[in-house]
CSV table of C-alpha atoms (C1' of nucleotides) in Angstrom, one decimal:
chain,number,residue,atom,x,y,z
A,19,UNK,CA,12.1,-51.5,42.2
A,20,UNK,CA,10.4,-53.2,39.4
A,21,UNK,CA,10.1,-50.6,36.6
A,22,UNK,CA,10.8,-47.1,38.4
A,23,UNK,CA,11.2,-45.3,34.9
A,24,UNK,CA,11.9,-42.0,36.4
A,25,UNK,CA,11.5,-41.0,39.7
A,26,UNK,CA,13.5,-37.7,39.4
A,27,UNK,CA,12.0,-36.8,36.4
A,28,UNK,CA,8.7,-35.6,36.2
A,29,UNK,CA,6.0,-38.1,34.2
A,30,UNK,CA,5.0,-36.3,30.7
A,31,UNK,CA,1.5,-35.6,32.1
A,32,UNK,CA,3.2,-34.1,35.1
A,33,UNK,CA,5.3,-32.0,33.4
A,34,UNK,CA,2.5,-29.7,31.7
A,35,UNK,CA,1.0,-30.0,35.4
A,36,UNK,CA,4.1,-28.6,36.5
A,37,UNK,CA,5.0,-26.3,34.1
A,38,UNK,CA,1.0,-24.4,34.6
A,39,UNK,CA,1.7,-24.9,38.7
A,40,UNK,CA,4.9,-23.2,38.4
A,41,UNK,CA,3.8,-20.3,36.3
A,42,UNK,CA,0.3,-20.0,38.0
A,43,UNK,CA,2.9,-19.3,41.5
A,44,UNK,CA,4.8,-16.4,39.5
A,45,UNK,CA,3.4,-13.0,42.0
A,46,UNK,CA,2.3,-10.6,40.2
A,47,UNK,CA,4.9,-8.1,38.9
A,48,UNK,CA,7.4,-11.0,39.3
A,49,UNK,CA,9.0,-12.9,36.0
A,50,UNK,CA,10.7,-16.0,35.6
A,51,UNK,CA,12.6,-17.9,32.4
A,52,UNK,CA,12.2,-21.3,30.9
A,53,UNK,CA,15.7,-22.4,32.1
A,54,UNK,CA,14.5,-22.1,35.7
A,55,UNK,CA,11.3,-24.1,35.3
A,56,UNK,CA,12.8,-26.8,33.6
A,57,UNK,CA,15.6,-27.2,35.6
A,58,UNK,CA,12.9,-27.1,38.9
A,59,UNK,CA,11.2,-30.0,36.8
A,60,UNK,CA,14.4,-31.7,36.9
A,61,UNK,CA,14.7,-31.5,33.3
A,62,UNK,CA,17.5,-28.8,33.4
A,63,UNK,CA,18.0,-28.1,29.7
A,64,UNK,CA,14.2,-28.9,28.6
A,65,UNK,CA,14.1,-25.0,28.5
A,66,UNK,CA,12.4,-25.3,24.9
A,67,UNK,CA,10.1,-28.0,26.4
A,68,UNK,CA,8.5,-25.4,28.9
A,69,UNK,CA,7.5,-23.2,26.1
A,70,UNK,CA,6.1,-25.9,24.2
A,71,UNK,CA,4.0,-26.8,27.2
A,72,UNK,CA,2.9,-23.2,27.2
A,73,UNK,CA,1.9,-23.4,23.3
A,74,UNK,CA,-1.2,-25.1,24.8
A,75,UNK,CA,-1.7,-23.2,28.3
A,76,UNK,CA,-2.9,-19.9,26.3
A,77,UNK,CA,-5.9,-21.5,26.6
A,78,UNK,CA,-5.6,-21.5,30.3
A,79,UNK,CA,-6.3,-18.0,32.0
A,80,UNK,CA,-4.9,-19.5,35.4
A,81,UNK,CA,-1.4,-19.5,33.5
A,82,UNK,CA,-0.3,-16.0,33.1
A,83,UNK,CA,1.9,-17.3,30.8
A,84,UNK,CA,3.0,-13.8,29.9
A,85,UNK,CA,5.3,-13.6,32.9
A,86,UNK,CA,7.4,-16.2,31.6
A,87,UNK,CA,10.1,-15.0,29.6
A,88,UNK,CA,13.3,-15.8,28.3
A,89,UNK,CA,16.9,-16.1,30.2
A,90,UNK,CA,17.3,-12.4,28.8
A,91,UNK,CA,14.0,-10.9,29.8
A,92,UNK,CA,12.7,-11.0,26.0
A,93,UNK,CA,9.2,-11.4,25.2
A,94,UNK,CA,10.1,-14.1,23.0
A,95,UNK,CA,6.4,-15.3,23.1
A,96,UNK,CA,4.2,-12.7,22.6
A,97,UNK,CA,4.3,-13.3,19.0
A,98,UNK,CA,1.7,-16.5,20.6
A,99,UNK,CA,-0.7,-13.9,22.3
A,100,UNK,CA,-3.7,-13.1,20.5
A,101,UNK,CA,-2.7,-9.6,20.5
A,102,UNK,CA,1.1,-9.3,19.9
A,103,UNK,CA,0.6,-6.3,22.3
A,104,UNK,CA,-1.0,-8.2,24.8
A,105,UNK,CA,1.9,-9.6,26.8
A,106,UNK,CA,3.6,-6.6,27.3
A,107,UNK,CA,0.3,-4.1,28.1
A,108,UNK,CA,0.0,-6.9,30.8
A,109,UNK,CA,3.6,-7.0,32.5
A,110,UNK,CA,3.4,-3.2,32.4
A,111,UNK,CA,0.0,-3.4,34.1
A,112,UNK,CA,1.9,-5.3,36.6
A,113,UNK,CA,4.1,-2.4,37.5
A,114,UNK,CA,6.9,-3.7,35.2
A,115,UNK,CA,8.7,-1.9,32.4
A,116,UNK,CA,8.6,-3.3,28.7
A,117,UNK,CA,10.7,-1.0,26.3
A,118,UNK,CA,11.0,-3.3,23.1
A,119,UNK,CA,10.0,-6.3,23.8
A,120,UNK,CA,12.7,-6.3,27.0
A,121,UNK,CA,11.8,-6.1,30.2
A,122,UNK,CA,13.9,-3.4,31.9
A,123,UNK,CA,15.5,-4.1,35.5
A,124,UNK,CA,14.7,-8.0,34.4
A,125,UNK,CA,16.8,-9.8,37.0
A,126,UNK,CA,15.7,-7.0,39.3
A,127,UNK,CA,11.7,-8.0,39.1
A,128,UNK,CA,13.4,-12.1,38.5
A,129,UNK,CA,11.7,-14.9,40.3
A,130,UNK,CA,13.3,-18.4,41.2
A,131,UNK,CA,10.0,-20.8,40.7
A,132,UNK,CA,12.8,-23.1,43.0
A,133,UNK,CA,12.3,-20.6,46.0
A,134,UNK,CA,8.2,-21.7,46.1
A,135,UNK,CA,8.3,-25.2,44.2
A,136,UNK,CA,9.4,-27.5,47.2
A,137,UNK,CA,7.2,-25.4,50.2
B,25,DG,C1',8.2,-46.0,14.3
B,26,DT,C1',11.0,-42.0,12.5
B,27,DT,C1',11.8,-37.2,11.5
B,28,DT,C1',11.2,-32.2,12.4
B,29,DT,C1',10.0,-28.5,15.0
B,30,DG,C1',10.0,-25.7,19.0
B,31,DA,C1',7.8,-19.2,23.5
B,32,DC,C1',15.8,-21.8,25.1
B,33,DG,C1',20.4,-22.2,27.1
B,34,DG,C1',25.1,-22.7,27.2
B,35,DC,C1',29.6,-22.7,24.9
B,36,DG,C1',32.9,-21.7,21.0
B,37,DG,C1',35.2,-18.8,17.6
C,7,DT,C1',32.7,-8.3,23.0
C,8,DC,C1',29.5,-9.9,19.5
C,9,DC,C1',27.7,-13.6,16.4
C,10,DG,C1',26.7,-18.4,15.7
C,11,DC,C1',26.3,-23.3,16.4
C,12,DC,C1',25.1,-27.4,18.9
C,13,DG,C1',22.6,-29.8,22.4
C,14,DC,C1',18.3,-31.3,25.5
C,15,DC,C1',13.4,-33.2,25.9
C,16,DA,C1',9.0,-33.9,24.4
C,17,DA,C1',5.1,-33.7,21.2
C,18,DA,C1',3.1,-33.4,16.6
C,19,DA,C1',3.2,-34.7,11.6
DNA sequence: GTTTTGACGGCGG
DNA sequence: TCCGCCGCCAAAA
């Protein structure tokens, strides 16, 4: 055990790994919040973190970062999308329900990234 | 190397 | 019950 920085915590370079892994699990017409993928990360807390690590996966189509939400099922980041409308025309194309930016029956279409994360 | 921001979350008044 | 503040972790300026 020379150096063993962190072996619970997920290397920096992981983490964006992680976070896109995570997200890219996310079944269609399922959502999930930051909390939840940080805390999988074991950075419980690092919810901001998660959404800064999705700043730069718009880029990324395999990261349908639209169905990542906040802990109250508010499309906090579609303001990020290239179309404002964008996130929310998708979740409903999904089968979900998007009435102002909220997600209706949010806990209902929920999805615990810890249920699929370990395997 | 230090400071500020950031797609949040939990707790207090 | 509703509104607001502080805290956590990492990256960019």
């Amino acid at each position: 055990m020379s150096k063993n920085p962190d072996s619970k915590k997920v290397s920096r370079n992981d983490f964006y790994e992680s976070v896109y892994e995570i997200v890219r699990l996310i079944p269609r017409g399922r959502v999930t919040n930051y909390g939840a993928i940080a805390k999988v990360l074991g950075t419980a807390g690092a919810a901001r973190m998660v959404g800064y690590a999705m700043n730069h996966c718009l880029n990324r189509q395999d990261v349908p970062a639209h169905r990542v939400v906040n802990r109250a099922g508010l499309l906090t980041g579609r303001h990020h999308f290239p179309e404002e409308n964008s996130m929310q025309q998708r979740l409903e194309a999904e089968g979900l329900v998007v009435i102002d930016n909220q997600i209706q029956h949010f806990d209902q279409h929920f999805w615990d990234p810890m249920s699929e994360i370990e395997l």
